[in-house]
PDB file of C-alpha atoms in Angstrom:
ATOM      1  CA  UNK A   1     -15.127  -9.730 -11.307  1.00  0.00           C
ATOM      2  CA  UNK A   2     -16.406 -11.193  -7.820  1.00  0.00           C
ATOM      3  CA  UNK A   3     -15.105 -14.272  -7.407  1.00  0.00           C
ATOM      4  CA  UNK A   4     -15.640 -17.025  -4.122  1.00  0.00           C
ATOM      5  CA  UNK A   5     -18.431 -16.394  -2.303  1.00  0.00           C
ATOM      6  CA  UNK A   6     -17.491 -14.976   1.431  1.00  0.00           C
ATOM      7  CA  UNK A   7     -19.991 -17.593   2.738  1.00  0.00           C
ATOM      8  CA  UNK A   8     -18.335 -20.385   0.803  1.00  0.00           C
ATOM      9  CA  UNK A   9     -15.971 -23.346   3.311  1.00  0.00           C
ATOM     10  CA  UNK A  10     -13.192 -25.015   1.691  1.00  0.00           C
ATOM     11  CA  UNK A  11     -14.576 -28.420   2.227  1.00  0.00           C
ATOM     12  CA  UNK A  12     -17.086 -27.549   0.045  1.00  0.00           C
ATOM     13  CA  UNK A  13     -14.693 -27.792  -2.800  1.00  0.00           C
ATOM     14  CA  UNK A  14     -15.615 -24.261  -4.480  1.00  0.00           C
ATOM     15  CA  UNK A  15     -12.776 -21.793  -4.839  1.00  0.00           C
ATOM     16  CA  UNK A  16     -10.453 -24.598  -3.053  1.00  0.00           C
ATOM     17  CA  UNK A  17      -7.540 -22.955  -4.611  1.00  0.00           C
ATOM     18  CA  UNK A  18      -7.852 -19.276  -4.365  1.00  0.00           C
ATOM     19  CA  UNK A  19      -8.960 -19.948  -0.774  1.00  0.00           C
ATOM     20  CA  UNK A  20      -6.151 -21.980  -0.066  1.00  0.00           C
ATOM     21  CA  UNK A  21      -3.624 -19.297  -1.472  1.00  0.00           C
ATOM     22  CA  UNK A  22      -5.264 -16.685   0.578  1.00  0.00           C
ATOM     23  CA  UNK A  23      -4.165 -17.924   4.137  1.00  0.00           C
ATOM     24  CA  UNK A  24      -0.688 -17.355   3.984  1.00  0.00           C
ATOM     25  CA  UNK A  25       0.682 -14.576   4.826  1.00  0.00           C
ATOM     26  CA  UNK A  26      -2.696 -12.680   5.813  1.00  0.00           C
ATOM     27  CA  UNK A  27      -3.961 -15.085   8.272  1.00  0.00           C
ATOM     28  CA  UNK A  28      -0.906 -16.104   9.871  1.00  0.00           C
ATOM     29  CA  UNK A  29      -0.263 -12.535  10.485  1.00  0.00           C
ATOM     30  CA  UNK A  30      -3.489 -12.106  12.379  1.00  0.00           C
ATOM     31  CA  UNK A  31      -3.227 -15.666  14.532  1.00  0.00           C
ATOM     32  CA  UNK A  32      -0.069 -14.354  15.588  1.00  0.00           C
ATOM     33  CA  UNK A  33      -0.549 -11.058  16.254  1.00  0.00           C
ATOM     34  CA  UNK A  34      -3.673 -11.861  18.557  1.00  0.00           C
ATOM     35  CA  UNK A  35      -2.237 -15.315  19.842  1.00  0.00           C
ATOM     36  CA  UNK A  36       1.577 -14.029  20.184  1.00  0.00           C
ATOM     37  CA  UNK A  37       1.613 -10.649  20.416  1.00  0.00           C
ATOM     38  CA  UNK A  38      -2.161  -9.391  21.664  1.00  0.00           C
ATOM     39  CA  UNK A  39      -1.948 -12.740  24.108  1.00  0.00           C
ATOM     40  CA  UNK A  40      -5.637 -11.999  23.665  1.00  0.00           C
ATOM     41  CA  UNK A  41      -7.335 -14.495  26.185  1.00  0.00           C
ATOM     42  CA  UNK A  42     -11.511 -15.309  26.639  1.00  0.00           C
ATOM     43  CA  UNK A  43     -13.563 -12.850  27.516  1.00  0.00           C
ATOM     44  CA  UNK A  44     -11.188  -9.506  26.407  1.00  0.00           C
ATOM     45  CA  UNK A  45     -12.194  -6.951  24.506  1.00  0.00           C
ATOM     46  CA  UNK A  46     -10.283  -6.658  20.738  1.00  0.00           C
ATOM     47  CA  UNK A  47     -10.927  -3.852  19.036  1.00  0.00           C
ATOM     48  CA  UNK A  48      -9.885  -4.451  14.649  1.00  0.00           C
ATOM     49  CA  UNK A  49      -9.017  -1.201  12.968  1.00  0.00           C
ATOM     50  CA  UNK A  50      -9.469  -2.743   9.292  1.00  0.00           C
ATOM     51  CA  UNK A  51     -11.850  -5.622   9.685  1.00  0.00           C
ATOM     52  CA  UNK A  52     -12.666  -5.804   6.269  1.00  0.00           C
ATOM     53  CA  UNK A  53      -9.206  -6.078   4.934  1.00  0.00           C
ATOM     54  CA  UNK A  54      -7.178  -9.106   3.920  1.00  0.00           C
ATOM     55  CA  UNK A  55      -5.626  -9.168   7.419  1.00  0.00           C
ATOM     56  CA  UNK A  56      -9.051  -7.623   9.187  1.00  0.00           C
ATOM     57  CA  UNK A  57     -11.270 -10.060   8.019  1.00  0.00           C
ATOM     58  CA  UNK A  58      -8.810 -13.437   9.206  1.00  0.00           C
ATOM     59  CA  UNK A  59      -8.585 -11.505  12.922  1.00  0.00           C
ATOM     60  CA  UNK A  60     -12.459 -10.808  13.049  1.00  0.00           C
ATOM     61  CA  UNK A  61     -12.826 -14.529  13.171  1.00  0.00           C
ATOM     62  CA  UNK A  62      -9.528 -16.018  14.885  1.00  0.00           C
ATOM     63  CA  UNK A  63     -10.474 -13.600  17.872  1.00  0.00           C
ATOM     64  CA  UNK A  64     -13.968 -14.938  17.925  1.00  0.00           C
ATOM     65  CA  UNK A  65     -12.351 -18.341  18.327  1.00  0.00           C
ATOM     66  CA  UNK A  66      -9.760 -17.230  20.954  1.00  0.00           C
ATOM     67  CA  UNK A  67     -13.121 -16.606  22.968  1.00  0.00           C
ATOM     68  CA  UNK A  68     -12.866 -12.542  22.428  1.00  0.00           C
ATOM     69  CA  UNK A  69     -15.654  -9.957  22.687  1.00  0.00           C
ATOM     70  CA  UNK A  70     -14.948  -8.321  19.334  1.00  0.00           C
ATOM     71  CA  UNK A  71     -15.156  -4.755  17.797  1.00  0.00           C
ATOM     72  CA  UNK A  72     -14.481  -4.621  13.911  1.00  0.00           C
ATOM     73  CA  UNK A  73     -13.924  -1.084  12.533  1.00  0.00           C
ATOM     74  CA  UNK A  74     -14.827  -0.359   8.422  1.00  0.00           C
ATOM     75  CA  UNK A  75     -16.389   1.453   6.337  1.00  0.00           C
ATOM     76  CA  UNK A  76     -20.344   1.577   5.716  1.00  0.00           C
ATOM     77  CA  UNK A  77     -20.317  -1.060   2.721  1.00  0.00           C
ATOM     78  CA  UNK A  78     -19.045  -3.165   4.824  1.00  0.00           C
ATOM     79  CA  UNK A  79     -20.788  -3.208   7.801  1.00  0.00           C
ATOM     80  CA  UNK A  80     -22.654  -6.257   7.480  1.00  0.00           C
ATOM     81  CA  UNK A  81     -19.476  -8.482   5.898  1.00  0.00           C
ATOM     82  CA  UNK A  82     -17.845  -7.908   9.494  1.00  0.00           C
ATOM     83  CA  UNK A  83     -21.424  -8.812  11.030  1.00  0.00           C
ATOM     84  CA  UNK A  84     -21.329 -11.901   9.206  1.00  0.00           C
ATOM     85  CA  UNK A  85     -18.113 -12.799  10.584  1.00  0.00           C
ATOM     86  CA  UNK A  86     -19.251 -12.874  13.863  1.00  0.00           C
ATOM     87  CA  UNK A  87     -17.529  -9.904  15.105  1.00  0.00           C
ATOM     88  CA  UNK A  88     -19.595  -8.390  18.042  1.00  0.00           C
ATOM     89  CA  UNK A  89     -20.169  -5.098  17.415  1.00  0.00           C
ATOM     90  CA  UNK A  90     -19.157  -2.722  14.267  1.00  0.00           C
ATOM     91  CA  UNK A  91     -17.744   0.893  14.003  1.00  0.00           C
ATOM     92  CA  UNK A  92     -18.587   2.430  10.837  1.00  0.00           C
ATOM     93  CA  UNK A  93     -15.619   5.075  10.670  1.00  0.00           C
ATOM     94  CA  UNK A  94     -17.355   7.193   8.107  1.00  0.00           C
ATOM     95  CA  UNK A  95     -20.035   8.161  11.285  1.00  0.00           C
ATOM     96  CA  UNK A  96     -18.290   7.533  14.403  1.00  0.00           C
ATOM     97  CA  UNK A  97     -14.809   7.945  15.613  1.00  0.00           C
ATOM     98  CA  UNK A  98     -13.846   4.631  17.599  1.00  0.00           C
ATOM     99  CA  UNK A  99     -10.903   6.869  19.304  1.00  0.00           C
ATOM    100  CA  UNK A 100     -12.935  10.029  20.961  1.00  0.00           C
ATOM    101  CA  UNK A 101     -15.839   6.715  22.361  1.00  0.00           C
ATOM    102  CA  UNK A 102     -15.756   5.632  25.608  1.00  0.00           C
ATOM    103  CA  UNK A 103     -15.063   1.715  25.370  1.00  0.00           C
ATOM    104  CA  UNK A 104     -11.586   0.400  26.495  1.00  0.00           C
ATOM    105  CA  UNK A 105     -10.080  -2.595  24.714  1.00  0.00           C
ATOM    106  CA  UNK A 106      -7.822  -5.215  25.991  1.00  0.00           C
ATOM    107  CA  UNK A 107      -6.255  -5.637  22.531  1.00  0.00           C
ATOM    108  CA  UNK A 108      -6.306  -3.280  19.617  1.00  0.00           C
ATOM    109  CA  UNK A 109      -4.822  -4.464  16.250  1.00  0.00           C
ATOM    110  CA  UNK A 110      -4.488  -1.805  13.683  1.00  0.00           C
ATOM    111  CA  UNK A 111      -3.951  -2.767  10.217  1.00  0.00           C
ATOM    112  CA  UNK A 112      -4.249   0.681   8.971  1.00  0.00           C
ATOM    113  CA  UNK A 113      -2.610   3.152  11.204  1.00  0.00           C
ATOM    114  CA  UNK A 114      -4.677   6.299  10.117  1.00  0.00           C
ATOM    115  CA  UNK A 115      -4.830   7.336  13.951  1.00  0.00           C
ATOM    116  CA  UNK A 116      -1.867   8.924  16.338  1.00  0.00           C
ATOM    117  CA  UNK A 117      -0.404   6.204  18.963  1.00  0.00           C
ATOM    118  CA  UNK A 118      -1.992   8.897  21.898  1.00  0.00           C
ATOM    119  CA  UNK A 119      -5.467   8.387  20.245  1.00  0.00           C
ATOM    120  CA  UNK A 120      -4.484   4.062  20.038  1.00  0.00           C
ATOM    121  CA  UNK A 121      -3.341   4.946  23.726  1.00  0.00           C
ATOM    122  CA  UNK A 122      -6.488   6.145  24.697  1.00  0.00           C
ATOM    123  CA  UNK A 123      -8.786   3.480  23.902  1.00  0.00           C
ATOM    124  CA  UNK A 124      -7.107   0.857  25.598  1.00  0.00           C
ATOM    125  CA  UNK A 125      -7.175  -0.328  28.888  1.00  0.00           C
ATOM    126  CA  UNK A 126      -4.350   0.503  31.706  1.00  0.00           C
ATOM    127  CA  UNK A 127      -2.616  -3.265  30.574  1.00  0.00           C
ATOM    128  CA  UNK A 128      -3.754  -2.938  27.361  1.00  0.00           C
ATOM    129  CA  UNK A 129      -1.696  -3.883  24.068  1.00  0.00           C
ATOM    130  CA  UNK A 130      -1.461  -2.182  20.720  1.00  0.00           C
ATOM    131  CA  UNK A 131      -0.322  -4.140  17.912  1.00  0.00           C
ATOM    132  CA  UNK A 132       0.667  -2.379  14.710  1.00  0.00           C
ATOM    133  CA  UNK A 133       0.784  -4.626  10.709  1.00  0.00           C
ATOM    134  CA  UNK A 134       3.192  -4.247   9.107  1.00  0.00           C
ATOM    135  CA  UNK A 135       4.591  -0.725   9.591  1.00  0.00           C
ATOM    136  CA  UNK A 136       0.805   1.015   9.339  1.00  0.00           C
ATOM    137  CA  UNK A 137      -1.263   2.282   5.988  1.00  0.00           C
ATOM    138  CA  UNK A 138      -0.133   2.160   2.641  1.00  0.00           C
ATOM    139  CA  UNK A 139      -0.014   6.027   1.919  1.00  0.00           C
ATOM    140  CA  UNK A 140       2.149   6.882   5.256  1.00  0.00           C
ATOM    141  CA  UNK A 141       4.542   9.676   3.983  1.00  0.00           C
ATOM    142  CA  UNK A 142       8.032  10.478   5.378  1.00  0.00           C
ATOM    143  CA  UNK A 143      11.350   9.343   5.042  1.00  0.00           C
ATOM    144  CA  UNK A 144      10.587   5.871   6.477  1.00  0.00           C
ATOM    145  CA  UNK A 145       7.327   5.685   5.496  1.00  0.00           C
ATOM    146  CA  UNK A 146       4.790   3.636   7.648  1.00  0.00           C
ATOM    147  CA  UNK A 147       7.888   2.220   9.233  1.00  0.00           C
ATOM    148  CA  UNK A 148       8.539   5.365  10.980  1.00  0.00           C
ATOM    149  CA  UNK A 149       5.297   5.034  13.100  1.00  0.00           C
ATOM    150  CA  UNK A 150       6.418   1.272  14.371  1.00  0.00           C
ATOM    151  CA  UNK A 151       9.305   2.552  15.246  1.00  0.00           C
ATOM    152  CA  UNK A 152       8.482   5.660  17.176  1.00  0.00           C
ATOM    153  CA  UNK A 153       5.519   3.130  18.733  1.00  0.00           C
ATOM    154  CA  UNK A 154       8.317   0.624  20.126  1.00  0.00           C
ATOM    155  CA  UNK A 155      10.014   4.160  21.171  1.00  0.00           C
ATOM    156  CA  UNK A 156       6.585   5.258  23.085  1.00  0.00           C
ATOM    157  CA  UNK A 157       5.994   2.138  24.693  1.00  0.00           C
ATOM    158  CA  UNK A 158       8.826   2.497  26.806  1.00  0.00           C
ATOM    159  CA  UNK A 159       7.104   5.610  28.489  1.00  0.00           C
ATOM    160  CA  UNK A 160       3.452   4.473  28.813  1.00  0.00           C
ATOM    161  CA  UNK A 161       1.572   0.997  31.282  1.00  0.00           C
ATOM    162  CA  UNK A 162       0.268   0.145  27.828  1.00  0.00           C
ATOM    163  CA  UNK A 163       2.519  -2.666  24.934  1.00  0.00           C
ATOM    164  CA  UNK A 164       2.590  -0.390  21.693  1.00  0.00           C
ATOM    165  CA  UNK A 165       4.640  -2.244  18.926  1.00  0.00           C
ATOM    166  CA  UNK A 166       4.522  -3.851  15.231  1.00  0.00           C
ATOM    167  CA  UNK A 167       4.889  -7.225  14.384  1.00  0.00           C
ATOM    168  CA  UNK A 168       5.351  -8.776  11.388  1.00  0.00           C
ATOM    169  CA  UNK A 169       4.593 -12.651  10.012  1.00  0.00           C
ATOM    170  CA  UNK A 170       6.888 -15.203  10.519  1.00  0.00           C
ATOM    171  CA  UNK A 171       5.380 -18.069   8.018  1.00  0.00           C
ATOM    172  CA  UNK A 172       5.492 -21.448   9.694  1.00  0.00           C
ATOM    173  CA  UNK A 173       4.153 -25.060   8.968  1.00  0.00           C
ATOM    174  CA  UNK A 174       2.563 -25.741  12.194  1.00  0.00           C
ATOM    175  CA  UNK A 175       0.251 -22.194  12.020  1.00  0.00           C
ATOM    176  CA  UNK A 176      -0.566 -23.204   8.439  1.00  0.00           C
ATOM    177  CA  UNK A 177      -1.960 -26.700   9.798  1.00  0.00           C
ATOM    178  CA  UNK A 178      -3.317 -24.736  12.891  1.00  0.00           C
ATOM    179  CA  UNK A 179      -5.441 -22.590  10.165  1.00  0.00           C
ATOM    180  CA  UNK A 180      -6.441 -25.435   7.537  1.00  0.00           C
ATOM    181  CA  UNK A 181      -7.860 -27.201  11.005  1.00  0.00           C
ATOM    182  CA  UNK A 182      -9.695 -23.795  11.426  1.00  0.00           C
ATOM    183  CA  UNK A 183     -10.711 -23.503   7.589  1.00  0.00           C
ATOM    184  CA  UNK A 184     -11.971 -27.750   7.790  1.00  0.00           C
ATOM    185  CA  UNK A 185     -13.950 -27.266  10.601  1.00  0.00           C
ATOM    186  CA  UNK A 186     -15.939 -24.167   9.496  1.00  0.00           C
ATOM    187  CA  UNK A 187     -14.148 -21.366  12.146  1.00  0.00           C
ATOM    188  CA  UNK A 188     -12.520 -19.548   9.640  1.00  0.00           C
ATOM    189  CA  UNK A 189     -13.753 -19.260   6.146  1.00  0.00           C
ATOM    190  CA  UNK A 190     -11.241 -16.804   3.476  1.00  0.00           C
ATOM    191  CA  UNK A 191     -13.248 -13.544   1.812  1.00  0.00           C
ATOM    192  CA  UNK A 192     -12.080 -12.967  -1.594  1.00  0.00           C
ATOM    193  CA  UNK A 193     -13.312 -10.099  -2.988  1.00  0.00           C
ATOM    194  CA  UNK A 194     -12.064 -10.720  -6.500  1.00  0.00           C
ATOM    195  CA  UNK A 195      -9.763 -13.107  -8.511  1.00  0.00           C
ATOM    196  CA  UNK A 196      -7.751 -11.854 -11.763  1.00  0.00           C
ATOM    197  CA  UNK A 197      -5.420 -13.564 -14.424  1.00  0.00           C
ATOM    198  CA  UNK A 198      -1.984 -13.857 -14.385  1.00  0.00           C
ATOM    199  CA  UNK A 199      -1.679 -11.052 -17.011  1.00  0.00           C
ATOM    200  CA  UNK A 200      -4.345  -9.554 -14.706  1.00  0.00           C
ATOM    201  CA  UNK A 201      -1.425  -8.357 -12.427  1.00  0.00           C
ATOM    202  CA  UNK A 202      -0.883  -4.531 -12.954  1.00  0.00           C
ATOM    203  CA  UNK A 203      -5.074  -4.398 -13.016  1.00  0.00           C
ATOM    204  CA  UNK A 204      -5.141  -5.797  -9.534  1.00  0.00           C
ATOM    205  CA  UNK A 205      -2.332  -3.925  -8.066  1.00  0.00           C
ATOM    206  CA  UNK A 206      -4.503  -0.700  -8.787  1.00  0.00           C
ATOM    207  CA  UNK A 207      -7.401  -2.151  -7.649  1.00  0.00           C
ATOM    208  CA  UNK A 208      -5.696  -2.981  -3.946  1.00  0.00           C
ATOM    209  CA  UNK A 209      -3.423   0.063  -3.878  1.00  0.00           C
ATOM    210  CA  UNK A 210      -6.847   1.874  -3.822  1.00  0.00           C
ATOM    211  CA  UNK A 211      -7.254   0.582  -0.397  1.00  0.00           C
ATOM    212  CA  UNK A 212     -11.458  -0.635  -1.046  1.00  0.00           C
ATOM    213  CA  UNK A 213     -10.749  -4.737  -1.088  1.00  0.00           C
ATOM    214  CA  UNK A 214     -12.672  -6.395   1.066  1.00  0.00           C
ATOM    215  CA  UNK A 215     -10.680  -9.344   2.194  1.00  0.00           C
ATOM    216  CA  UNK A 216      -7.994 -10.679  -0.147  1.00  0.00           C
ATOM    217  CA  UNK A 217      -7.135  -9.864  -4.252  1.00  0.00           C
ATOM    218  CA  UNK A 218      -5.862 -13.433  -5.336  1.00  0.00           C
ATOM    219  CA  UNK A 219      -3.896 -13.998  -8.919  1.00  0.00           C
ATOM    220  CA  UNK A 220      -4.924 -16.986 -10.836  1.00  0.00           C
ATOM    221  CA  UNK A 221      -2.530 -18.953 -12.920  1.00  0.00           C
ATOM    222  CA  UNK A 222      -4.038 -21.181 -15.389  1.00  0.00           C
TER     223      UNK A 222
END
């Protein structure tokens, strides 16, 4: 059930709420992990593994505003919902493999982790920086999980030029005002791909544990 449109601004009034309750979290992750950890500065290259996820689609537009040339990877159906966010140019993975191309990024921010940290390594510049969500994807297997690959990436960036390491989002009132400013003035606008009920919930765990959500899931209580 689709709900806000991904064109809709909160000042408009429409989907105030579910917008609102999609920043948290998802957002503040990517200001900070372009702003903090990527230092990301105008005029650098940012490559976004995951552009159309709840994470992607926040760091598609915060690295537009940090004055970024930006690279948005996802799938075909998405292509144009990254366009539209003003990232600069679009990798569809399902045709072209961003790792074996010949572009170097300043900043690569991978909210999915379905590549090796020598294949990151390679596509980023002799000072670049690799910034791992979270721990990596979702269906990482192993003993630790996806936190086994931000470990062993703090471990490998001891022996490489290049910053490999994970970050995670320290929630704070002064990045929340930083993003409302953001969401008022028309730089950052929320995608929710769809809204369910409270007694919605186990419906859209399954729907987001698929890994197909374009932007954020959001839970509506009545």
């Amino acid at each position: 059930m689709p709900a806000c449109n991904p064109s809709s601004r909160v000042e408009t009034g429409e989907c105030e709420f579910e917008e609102a309750a999609s920043v948290n979290i998802a957002a503040i992750t990517a200001l900070q992990a372009l702003r903090d950890k990527g230092k990301v500065q105008p005029g650098q290259k940012v490559l976004i593994n995951g552009a159309s996820g709840g994470v992607g689609t926040f760091a598609v537009q915060i690295a537009k505003s940090l004055g970024a040339d930006v690279t948005g990877v996802c799938s075909t159906r998405n292509v144009d919902l990254v366009k539209s966010l003003g990232a600069d140019h679009v990798i569809d993975y399902t045709k072209e493999d961003f790792t074996k191309g010949a572009e170097r990024y300043d900043v690569m921010l991978d909210n999915v982790g379905n590549h090796s940290l020598s294949e990151c390594k390679g596509v980023l510049t002799p000072t670049g920086k690799y910034v791992l969500i979270g721990g990596g994807g979702a269906s990482d297997q192993g003993f630790l999980g996806g936190l086994g690959k931000a470990l062993w990436a703090m471990v490998f960036s001891k022996f490489v030029n290049q910053q490999m390491g994970m970050m995670m989002a320290d929630a704070n009132h002064n990045d929340l005002t930083i993003l409302a400013d953001m969401m008022q003035s028309g730089k950052l606008k929320p995608v929710i791909d769809r809204t369910y009920k409270l007694d919605q919930v186990p419906d859209a765990i399954r729907y987001v544990e698929q890994g197909h959500a374009r932007g954020k899931v959001v839970i509506t209580v009545e």
